[in-house]
PDB file of C-alpha atoms in Angstrom:
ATOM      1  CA  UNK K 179     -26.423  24.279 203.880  1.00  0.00           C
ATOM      2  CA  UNK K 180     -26.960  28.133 203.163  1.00  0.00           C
ATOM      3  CA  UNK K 181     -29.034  30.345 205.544  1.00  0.00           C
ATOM      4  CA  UNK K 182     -31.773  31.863 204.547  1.00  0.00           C
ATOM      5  CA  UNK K 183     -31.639  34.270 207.195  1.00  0.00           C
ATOM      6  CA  UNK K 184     -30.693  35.731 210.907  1.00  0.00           C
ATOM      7  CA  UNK K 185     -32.636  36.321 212.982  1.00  0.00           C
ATOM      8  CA  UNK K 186     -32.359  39.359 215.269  1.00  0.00           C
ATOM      9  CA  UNK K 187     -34.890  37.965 217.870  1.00  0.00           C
ATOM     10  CA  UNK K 188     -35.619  34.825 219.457  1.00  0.00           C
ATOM     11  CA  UNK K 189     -38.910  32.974 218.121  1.00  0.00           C
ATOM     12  CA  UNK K 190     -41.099  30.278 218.783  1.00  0.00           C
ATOM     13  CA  UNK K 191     -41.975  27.983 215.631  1.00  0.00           C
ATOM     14  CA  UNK K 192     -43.407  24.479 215.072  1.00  0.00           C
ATOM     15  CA  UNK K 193     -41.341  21.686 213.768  1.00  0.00           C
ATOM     16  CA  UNK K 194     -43.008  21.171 210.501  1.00  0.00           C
ATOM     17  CA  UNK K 195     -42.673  17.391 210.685  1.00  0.00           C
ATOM     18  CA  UNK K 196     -43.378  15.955 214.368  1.00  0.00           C
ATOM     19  CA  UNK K 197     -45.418  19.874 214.738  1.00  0.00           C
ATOM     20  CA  UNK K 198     -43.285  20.005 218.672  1.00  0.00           C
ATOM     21  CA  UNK K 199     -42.406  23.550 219.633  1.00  0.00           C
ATOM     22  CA  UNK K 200     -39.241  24.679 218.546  1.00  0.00           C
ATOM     23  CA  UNK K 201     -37.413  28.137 219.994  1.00  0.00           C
ATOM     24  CA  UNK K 202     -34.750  29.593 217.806  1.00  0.00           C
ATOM     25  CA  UNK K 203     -32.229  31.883 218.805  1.00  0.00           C
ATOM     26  CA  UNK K 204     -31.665  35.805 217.821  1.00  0.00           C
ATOM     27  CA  UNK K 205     -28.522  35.705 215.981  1.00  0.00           C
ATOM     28  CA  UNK K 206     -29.476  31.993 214.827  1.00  0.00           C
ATOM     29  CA  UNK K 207     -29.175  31.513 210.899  1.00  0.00           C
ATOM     30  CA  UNK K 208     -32.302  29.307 209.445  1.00  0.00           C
ATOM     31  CA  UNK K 209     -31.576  27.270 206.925  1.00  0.00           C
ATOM     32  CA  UNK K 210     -34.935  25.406 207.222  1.00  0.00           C
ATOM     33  CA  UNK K 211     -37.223  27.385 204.221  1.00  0.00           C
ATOM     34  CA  UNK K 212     -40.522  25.554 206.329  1.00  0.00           C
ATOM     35  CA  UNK K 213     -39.199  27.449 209.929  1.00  0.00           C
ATOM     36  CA  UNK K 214     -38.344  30.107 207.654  1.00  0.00           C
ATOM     37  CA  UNK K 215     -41.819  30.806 206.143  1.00  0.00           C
ATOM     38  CA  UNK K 216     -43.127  30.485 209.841  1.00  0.00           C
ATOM     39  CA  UNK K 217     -41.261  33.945 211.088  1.00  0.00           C
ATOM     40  CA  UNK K 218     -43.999  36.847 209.411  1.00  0.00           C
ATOM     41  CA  UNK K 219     -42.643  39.818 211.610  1.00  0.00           C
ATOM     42  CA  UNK K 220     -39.806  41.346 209.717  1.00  0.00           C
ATOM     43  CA  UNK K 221     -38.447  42.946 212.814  1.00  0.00           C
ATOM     44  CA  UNK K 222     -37.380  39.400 213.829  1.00  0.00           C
ATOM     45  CA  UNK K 223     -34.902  39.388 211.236  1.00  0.00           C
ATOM     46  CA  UNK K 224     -31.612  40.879 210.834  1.00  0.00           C
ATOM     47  CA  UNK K 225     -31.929  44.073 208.119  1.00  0.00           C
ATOM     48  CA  UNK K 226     -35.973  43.540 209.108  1.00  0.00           C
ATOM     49  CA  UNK K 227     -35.596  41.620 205.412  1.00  0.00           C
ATOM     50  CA  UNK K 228     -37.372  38.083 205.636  1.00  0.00           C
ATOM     51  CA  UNK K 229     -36.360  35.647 203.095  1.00  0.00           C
ATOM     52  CA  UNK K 230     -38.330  35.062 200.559  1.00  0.00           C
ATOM     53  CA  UNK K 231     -41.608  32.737 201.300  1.00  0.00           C
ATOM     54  CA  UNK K 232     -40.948  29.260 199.357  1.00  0.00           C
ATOM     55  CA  UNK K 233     -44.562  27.820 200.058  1.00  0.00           C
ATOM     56  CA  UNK K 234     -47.711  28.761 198.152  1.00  0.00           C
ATOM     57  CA  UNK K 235     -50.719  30.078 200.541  1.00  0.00           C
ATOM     58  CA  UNK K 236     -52.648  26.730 201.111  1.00  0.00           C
ATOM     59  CA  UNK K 237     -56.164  26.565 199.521  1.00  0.00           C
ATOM     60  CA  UNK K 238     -57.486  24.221 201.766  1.00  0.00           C
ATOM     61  CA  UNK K 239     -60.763  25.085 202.840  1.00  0.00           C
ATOM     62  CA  UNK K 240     -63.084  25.011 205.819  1.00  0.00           C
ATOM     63  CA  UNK K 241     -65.213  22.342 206.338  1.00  0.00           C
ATOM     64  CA  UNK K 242     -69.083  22.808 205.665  1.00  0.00           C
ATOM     65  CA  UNK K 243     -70.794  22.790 209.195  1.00  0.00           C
TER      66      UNK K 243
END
């Protein structure tokens, strides 16, 4: 599987299917595009170039109180 990425700094993610706490490793390539598009500071990655984001913004919205 390719990596999308490496990162230059450990971070702290969620598993995007059983939503545990994940840490990945600086120096760690993610090949996961749903960790991936979890990792907004560009100074966590190597270059400071994220990959790409491969999910649209959701449009859920709030609930009416």
């Amino acid at each position: 599987m390719k990596s999308l990425g490496v990162l230059a700094a450990s971070v702290h993610v969620l598993d995007p299917i059983e939503r545990i706490p994940v840490v990945l490793l600086a120096d760690e390539g993610v090949t996961d595009a749903a960790l991936a598009d979890q990792i907004t500071n560009p100074r966590c990655w190597e270059g400071e170039q994220p990959p790409a984001p491969t999910s649209k913004p959701s449009a859920r919205r709030a609930n009416p109180a």
